Short mmCIF file of C-alpha atoms in Angstrom, two decimals:
data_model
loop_
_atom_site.label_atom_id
_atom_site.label_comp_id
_atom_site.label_asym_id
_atom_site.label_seq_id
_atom_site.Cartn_x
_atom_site.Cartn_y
_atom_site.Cartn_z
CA UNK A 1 6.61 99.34 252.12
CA UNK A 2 3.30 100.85 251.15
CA UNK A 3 3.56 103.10 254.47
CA UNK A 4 7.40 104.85 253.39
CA UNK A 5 6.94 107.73 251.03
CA UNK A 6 8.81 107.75 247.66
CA UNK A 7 10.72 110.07 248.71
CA UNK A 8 12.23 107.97 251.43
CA UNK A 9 12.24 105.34 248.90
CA UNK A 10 14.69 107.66 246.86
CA UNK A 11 17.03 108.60 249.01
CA UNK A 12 20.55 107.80 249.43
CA UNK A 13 21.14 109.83 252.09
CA UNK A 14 22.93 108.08 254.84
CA UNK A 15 19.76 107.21 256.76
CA UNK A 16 19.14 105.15 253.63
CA UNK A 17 20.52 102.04 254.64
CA UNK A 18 21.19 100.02 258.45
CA UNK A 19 24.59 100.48 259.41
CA UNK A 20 26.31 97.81 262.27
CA UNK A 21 29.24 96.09 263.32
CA UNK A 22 29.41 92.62 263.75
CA UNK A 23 30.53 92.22 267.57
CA UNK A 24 30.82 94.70 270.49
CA UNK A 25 34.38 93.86 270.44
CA UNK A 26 35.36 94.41 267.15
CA UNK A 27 34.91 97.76 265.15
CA UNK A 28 36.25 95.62 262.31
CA UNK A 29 34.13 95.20 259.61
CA UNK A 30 31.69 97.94 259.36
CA UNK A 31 28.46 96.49 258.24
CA UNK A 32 25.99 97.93 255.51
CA UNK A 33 22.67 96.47 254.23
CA UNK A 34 19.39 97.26 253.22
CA UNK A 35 16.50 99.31 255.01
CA UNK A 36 14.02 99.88 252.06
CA UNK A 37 15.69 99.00 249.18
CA UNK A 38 17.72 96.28 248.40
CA UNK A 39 18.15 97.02 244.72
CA UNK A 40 21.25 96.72 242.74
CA UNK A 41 20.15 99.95 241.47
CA UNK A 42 19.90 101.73 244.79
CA UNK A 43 23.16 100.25 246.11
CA UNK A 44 25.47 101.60 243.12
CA UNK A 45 23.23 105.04 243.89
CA UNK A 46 23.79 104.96 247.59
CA UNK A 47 27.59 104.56 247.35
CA UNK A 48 28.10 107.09 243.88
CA UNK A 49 26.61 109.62 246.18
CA UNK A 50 28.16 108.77 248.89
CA UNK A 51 31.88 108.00 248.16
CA UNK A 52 33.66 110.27 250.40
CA UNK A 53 31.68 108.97 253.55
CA UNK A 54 32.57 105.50 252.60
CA UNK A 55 36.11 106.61 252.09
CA UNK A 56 35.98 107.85 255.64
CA UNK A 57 34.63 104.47 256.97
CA UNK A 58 37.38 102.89 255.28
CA UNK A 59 39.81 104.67 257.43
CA UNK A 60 38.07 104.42 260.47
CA UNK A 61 37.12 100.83 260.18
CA UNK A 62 39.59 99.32 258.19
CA UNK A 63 36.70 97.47 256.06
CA UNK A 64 33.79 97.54 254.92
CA UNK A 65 30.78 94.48 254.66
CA UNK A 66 27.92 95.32 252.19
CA UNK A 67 25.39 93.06 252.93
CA UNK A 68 22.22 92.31 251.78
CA UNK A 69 21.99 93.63 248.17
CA UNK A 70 21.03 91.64 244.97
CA UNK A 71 24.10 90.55 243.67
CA UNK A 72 23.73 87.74 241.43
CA UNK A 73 27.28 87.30 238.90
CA UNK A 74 30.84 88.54 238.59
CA UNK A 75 29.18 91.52 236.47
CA UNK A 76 26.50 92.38 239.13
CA UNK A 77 29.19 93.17 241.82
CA UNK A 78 31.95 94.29 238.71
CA UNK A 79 29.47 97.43 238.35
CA UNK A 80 28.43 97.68 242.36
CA UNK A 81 32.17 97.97 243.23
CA UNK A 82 33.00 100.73 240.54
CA UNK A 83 30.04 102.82 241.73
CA UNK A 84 32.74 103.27 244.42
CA UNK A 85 36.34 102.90 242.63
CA UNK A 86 35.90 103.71 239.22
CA UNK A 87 39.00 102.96 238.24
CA UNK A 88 40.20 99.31 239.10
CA UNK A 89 42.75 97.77 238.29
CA UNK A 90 43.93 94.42 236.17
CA UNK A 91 47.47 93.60 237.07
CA UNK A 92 48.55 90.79 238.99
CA UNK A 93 51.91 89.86 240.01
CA UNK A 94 50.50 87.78 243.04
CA UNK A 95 51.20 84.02 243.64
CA UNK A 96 47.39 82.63 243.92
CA UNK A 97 46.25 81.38 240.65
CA UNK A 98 43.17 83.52 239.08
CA UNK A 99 41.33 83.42 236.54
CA UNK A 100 39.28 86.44 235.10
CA UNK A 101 35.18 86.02 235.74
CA UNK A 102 33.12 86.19 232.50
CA UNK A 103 31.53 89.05 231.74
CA UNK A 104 33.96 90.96 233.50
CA UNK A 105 36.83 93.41 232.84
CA UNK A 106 38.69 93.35 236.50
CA UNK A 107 36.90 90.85 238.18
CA UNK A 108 39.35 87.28 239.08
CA UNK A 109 38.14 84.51 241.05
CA UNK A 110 39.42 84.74 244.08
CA UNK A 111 42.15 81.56 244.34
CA UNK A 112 42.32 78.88 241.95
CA UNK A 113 44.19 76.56 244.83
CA UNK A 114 42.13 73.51 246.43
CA UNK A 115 39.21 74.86 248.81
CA UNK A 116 41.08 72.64 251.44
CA UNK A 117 44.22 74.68 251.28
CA UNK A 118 44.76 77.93 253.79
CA UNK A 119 45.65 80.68 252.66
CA UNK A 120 47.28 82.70 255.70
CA UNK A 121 46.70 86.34 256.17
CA UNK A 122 48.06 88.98 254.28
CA UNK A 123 47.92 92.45 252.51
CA UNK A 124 47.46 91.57 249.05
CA UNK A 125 50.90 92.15 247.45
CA UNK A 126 52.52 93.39 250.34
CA UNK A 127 56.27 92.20 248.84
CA UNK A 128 55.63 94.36 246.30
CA UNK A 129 57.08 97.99 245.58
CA UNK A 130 53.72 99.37 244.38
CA UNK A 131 50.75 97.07 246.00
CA UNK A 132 47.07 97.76 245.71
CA UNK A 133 45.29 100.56 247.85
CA UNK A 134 42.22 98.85 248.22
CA UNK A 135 40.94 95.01 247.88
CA UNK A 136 37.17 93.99 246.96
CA UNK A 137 35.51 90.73 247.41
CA UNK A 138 32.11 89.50 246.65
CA UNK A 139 30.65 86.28 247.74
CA UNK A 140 28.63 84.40 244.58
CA UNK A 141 28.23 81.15 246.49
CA UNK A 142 28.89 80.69 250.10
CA UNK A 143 30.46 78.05 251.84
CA UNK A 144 27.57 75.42 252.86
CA UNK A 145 29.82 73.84 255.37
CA UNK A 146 32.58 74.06 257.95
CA UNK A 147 35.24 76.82 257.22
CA UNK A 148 35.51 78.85 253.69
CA UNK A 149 35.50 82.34 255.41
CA UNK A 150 37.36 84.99 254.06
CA UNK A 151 39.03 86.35 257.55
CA UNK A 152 40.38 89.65 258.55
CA UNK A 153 42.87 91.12 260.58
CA UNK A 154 43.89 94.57 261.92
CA UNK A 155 47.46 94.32 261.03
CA UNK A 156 47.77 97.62 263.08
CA UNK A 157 47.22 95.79 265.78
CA UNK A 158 49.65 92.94 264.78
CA UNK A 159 52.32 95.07 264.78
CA UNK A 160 51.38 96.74 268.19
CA UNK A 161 51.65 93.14 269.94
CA UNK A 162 54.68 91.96 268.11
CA UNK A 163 57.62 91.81 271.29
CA UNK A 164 60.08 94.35 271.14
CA UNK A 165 62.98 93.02 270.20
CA UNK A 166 61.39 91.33 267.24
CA UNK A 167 60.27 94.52 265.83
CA UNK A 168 63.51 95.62 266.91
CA UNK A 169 65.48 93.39 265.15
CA UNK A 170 63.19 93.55 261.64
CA UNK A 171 63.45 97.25 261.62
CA UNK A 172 67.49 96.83 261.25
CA UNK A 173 67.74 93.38 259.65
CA UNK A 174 65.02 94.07 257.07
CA UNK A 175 63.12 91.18 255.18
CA UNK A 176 64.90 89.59 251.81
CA UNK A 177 62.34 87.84 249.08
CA UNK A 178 63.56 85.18 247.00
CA UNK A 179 61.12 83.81 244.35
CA UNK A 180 61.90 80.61 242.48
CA UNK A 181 59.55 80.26 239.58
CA UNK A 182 59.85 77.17 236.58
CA UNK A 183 58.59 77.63 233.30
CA UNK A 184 55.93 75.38 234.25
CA UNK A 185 54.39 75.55 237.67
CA UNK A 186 53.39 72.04 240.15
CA UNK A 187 49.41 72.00 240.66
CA UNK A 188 50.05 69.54 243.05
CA UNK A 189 52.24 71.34 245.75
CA UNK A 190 50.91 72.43 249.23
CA UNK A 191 53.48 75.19 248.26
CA UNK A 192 50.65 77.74 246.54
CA UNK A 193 53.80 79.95 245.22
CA UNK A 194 54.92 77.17 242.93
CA UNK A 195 51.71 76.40 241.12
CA UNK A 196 52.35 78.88 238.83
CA UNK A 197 54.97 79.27 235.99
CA UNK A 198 56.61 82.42 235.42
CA UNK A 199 54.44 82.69 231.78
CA UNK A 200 51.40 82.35 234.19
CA UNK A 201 52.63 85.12 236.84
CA UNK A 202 54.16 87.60 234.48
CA UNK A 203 51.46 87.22 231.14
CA UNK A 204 54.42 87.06 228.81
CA UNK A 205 57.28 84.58 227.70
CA UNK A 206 59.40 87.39 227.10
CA UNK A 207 62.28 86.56 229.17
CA UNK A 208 63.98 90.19 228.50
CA UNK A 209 60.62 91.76 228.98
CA UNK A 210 60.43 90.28 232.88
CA UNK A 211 63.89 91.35 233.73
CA UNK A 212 63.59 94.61 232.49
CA UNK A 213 60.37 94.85 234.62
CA UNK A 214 61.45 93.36 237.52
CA UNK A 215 64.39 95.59 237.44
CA UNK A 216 62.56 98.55 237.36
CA UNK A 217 60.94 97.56 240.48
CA UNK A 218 63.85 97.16 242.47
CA UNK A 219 64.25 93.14 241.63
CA UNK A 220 68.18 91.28 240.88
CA UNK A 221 66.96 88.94 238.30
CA UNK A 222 69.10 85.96 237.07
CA UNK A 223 67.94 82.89 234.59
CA UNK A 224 68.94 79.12 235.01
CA UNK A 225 69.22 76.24 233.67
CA UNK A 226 65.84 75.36 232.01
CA UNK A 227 64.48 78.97 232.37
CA UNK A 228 64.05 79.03 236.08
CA UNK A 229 63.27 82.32 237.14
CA UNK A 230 64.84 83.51 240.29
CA UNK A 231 64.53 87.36 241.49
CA UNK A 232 65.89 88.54 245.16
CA UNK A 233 64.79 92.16 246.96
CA UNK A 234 64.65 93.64 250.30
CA UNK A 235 61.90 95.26 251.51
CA UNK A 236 60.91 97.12 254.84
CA UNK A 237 58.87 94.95 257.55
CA UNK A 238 56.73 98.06 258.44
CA UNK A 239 54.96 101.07 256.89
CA UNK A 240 52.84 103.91 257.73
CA UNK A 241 49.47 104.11 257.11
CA UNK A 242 49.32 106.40 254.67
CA UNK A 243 46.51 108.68 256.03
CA UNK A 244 46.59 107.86 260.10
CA UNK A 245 50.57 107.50 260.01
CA UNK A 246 50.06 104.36 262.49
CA UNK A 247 52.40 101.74 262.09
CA UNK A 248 51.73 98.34 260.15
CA UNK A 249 52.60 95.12 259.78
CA UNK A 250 53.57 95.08 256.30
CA UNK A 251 54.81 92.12 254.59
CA UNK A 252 54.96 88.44 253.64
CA UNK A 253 56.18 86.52 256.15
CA UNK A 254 53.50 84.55 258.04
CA UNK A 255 52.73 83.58 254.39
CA UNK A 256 55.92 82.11 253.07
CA UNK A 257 57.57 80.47 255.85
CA UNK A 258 57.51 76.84 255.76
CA UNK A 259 56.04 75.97 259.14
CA UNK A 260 52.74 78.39 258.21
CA UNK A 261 50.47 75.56 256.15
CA UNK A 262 50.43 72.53 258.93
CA UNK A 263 50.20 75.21 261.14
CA UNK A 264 46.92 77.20 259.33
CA UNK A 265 45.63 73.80 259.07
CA UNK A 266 45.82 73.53 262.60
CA UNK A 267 44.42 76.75 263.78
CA UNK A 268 41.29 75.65 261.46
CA UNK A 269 40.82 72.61 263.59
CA UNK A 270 40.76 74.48 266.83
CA UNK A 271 38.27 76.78 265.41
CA UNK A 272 35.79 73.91 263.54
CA UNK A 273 37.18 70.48 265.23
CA UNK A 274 36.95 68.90 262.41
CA UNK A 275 39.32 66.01 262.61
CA UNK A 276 40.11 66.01 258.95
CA UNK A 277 42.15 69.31 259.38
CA UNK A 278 44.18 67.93 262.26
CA UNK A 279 44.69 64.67 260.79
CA UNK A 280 45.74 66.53 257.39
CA UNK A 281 48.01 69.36 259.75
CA UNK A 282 49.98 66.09 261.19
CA UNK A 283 50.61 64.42 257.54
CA UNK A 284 51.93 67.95 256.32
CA UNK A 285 54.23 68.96 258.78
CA UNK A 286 56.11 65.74 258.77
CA UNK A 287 56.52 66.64 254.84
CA UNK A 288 57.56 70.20 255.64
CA UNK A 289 60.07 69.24 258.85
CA UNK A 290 61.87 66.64 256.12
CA UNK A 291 62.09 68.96 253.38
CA UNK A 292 62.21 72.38 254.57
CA UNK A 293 64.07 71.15 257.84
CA UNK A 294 66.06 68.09 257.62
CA UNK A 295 66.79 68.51 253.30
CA UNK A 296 66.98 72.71 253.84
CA UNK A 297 64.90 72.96 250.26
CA UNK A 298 63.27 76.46 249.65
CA UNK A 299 59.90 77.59 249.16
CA UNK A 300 59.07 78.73 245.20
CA UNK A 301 58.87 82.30 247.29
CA UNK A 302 61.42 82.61 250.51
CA UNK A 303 61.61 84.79 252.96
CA UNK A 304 64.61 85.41 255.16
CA UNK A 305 66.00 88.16 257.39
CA UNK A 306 67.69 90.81 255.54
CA UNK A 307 71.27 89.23 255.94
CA UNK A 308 69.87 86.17 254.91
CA UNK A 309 69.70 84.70 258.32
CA UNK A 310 66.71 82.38 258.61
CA UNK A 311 63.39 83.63 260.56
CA UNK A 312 63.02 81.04 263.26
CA UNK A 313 60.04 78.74 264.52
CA UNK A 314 60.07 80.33 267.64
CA UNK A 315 60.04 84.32 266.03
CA UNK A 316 57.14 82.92 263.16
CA UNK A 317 55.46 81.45 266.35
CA UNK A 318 55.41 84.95 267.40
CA UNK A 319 54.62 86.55 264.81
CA UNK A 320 51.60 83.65 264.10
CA UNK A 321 50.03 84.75 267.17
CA UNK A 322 49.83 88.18 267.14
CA UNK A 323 47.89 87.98 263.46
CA UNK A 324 45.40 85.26 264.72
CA UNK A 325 44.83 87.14 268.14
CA UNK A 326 43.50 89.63 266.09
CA UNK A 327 41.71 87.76 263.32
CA UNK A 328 37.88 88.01 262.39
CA UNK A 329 35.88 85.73 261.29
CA UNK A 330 32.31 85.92 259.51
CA UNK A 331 30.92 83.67 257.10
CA UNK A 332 29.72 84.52 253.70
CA UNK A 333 26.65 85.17 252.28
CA UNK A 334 25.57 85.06 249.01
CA UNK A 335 25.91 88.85 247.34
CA UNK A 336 28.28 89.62 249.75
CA UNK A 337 30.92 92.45 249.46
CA UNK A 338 33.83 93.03 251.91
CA UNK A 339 36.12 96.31 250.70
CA UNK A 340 39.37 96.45 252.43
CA UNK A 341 42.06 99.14 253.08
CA UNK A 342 44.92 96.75 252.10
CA UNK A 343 47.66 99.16 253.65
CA UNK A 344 45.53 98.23 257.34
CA UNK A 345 43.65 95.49 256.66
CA UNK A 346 44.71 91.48 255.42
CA UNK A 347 42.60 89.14 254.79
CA UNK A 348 43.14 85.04 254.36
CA UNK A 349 41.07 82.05 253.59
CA UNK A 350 39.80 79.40 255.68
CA UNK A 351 39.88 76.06 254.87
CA UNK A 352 36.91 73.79 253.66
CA UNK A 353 35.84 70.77 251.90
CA UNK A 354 32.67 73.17 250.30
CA UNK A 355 34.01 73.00 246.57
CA UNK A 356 30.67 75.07 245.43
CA UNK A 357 31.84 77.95 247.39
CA UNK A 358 32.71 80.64 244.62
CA UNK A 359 34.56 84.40 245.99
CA UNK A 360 35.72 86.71 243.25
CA UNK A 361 38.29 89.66 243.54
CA UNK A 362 39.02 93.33 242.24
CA UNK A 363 41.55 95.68 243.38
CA UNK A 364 42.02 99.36 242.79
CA UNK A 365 45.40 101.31 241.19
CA UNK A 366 48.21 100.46 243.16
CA UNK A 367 50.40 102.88 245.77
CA UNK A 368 54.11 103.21 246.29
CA UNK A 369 55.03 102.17 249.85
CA UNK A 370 56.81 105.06 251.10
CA UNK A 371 59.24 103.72 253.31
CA UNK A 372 58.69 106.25 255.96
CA UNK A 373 60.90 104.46 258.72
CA UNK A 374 63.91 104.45 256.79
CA UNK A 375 63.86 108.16 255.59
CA UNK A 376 67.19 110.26 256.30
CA UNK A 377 64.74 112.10 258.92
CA UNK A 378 64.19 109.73 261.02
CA UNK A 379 67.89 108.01 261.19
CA UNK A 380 68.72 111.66 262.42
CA UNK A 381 65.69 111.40 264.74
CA UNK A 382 66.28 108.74 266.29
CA UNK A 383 70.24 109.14 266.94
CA UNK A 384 69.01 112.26 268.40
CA UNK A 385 66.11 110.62 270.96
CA UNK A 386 68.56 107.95 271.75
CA UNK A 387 70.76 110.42 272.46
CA UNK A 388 68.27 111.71 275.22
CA UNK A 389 67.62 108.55 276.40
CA UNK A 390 70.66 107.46 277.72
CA UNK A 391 72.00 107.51 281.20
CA UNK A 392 74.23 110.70 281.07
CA UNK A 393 71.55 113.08 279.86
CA UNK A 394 69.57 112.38 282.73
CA UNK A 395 70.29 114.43 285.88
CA UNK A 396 70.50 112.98 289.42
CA UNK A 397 66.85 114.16 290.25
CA UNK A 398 65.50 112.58 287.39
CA UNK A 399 67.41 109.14 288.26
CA UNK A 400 64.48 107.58 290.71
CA UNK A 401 61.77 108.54 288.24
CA UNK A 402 63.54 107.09 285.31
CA UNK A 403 62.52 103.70 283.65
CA UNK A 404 65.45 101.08 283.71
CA UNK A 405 66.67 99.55 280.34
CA UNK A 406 64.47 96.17 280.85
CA UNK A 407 61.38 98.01 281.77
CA UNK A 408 61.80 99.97 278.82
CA UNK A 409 60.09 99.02 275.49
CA UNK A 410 60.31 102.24 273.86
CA UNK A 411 62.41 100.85 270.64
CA UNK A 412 64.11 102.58 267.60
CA UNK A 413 60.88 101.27 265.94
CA UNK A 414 58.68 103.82 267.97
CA UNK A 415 61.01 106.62 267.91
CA UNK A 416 60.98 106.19 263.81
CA UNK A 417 57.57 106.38 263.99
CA UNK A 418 57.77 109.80 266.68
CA UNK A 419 60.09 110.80 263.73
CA UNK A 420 57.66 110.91 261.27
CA UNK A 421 54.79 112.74 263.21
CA UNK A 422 54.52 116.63 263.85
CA UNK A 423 55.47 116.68 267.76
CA UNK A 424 58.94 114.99 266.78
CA UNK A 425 60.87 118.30 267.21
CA UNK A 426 59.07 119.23 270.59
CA UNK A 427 59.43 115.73 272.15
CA UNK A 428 60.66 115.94 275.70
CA UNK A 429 62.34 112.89 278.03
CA UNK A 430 59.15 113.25 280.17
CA UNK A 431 56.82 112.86 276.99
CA UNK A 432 59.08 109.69 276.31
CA UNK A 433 58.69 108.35 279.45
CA UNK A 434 54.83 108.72 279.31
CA UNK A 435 54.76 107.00 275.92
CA UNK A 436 56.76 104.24 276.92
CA UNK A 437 54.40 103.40 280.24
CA UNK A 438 51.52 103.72 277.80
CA UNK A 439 52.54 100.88 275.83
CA UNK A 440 52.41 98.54 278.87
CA UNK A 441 48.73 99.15 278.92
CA UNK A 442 46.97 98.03 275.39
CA UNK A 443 43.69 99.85 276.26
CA UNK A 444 46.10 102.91 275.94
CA UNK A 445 47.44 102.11 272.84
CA UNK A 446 43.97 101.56 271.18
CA UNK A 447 42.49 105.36 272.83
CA UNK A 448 45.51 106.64 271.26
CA UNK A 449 44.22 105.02 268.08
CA UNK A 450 41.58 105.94 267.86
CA UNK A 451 41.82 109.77 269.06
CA UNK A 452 43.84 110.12 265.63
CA UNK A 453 40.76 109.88 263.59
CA UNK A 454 38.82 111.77 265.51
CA UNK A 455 37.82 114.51 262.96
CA UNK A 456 36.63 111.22 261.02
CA UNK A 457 32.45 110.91 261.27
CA UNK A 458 31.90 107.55 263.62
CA UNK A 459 29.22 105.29 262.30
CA UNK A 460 26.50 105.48 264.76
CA UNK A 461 24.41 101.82 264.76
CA UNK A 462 21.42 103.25 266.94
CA UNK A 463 21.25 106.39 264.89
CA UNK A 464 19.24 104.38 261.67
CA UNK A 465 17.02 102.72 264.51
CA UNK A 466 16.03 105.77 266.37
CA UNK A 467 15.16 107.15 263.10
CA UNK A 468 12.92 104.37 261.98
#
């Protein structure tokens, strides 16, 4: 240290800190730490001054890993996280049960549900009209054994491997939320959505009070017998990112379908082999198969088709595999902090027997889903591209050349999101035609991807070491 000037020391200039990713395969999450100081001090500095870059990374990256940094307590990370968002936010309408950190104003821990349990991915709030923007975790005691990670997924990606005629059929069908809640919730379900009572969820016991604010949100509410709570909505499956316009897997359902716990449970096996998650995956889905199956109960928070047709093994199967084809895993470290874009980005928790692992939780102001797939211009748009696309428009000389209707895989989903960009109006059948062969080829896809944030900075990992 004695050879860096203090005015190196001083700097939070960009060259300030290392900056990496955590695999050559993944550009998911970028990775910040130290390379003089490792200061609480200098961290809140570094990312005061340099907000806008980070809010650039977020975009590009989907999430960001600080690493390194001395953060000891809730109040430590409370203050390094609002050096970034200075506004956070203290509502929570999830179904994990928090409790607020001491010391803190916005700071939760993270799940109060068994370390054991999985928690599947997700966008935090997703069901919601209004969910967060961003997410922030910090890491006070990390996992000493198998599992505990707090994974993450590209849920851009999700919804670019989903097949076709599942997107398909979401896009018309839509999703439909039920959510059962009793007065007094059961600590002792594997069903995380009913460990809460609606007192718990909504921080009143103002029954007139919740329906008036569920209401206002979109929400049917009715009341039962013994104050159960039960609410119904639809929502859309997808949304746009609100800055890159790419399309995103938006929504609940990996969480609350009934085959998703045995089945998290197993996932964590193949990853750890540790035989107390199989044998634990086996005794739970013979519970779920007789309740959910064979006595056609309902989870405390359902999740059907739009119509209220059911959403089968086989299309959750899908669905499963597309988010944990995707999913990244990194264990914690003390003083950790992971921000997320939560309209890109889900994250979920691993399963372990650790019970002195300790995560916290802040989130910023929430943002109105905009519903961009369902807006008057694209139903026009896509009449009108469907219109194009079929047989008569296409002349004789263009018949040899043309994809048939099982090659094709350009779907009403695509051409709503075509609807919503600026080349809508100018889109020819060859331009179609193009775009639909690119989507056989994923390497495409992710160019594409990436060439829309191109006026975005790229972090540059070698950059800090040529420097040095």
């Amino acid at each position: 240290m004695s050879s860096i000037s203090s005015k190196s020391c001083n700097s939070f200039a960009l060259d300030s800190v290392n900056v990496s990713l955590l695999g050559d395969n993944s550009t998911l999450p970028l990775v910040i730490s130290p390379r003089w100081d490792s200061t609480l001090k200098f961290l809140c500095s570094f990312m005061e001054t340099n907000r806008k870059w980070l809010e650039q990374m977020m975009v590009v990256h989907g999430a960001i890993l600080i690493r390194g940094f001395d953060i000891e307590d809730g109040r430590d990370f409370e203050r390094a996280v609002q050096s970034y968002q200075p506004v956070l936010n203290s509502t929570y309408k999830g179904t994990s049960p928090r409790n607020i950190i001491p010391n803190t104003s916005h700071v939760f821990s993270a799940a109060e549900v068994p370390v054991n349990y999985p928690i599947a991915q997700h966008l935090e709030m997703s069901f919601l009209n209004a969910p967060p923007r961003e997410l922030y975790f910090g890491c006070l005691q990390e996992s000493k054994s198998k599992g505990g990670e707090t994974s993450l997924c590209c849920f851009k990606k999700v919804y670019r491997d989903l097949p076709s005629n599942l997107k398909q059929k979401l896009l018309h069908k839509k999703l439909k939320y039920t959510r059962t809640q009793r007065r007094v919730g059961n600590p002792n379900t594997h069903d995380v959505s009913d460990q809460k009572g609606w007192p718990e969820i909504f921080g009143t016991t103002n029954m007139e009070e919740i329906s008036r604010r569920c209401e206002r949100e979109g929400e049917s509410v009715t009341w039962g017998k013994d104050d159960l709570f039960v609410s119904t909505w639809t929502s859309e499956p997808f949304q746009l990112h609100p800055v890159t316009k790419e399309p995103v897997w938006f929504n609940h359902s990996q969480v609350f379908h009934w085959s998703t716990f045995p089945a998290e449970l197993f996932h964590t096996f193949q990853r750890t082999w540790d035989l107390r998650f199989l044998i634990r995956s086996v005794f739970i889905s013979a519970i779920c198969l007789i309740k959910y199956v064979i006595l056609r109960q309902k989870m405390s928070l359902d999740i059907t088709f739009g119509d209220g047709e059911s959403i089968s093994l086989k299309e959750m199967t899908q669905i499963r595999k597309a988010v944990h084809d995707n999913m990244v895993f990194n264990r914690w470290k003390k003083g950790d902090i992971v921000m997320i874009d939560n309209f890109a980005v889900s994250h979920g928790r691993q399963p372990t027997y650790d019970k002195g692992r300790k995560v916290v939780v802040c989130w910023s102001d929430p943002m109105v889903k905009p519903n961009e797939f369902r807006s008057e211009r694209v139903s026009k748009t896509v009449e009108d591209q469907q219109r194009s696309l079929s047989p008569k428009s296409i002349s004789d000389n263009d018949k040899d050349n043309s994809l048939s209707e099982e090659q094709r895989t350009f779907t009403d989903v695509d051409l709503d999101i075509l609807a919503c960009t600026e080349t809508c109006d100018t889109l020819t059948e060859d331009d179609i035609q193009r775009m639909t062969k690119l989507r056989k080829d994923s390497k495409c896809i992710d160019d594409i991807s990436e060439s829309k944030s191109s006026d975005l900075p790229v972090s540059d990992p070698l950059f800090w070491k040529k420097v040095d």
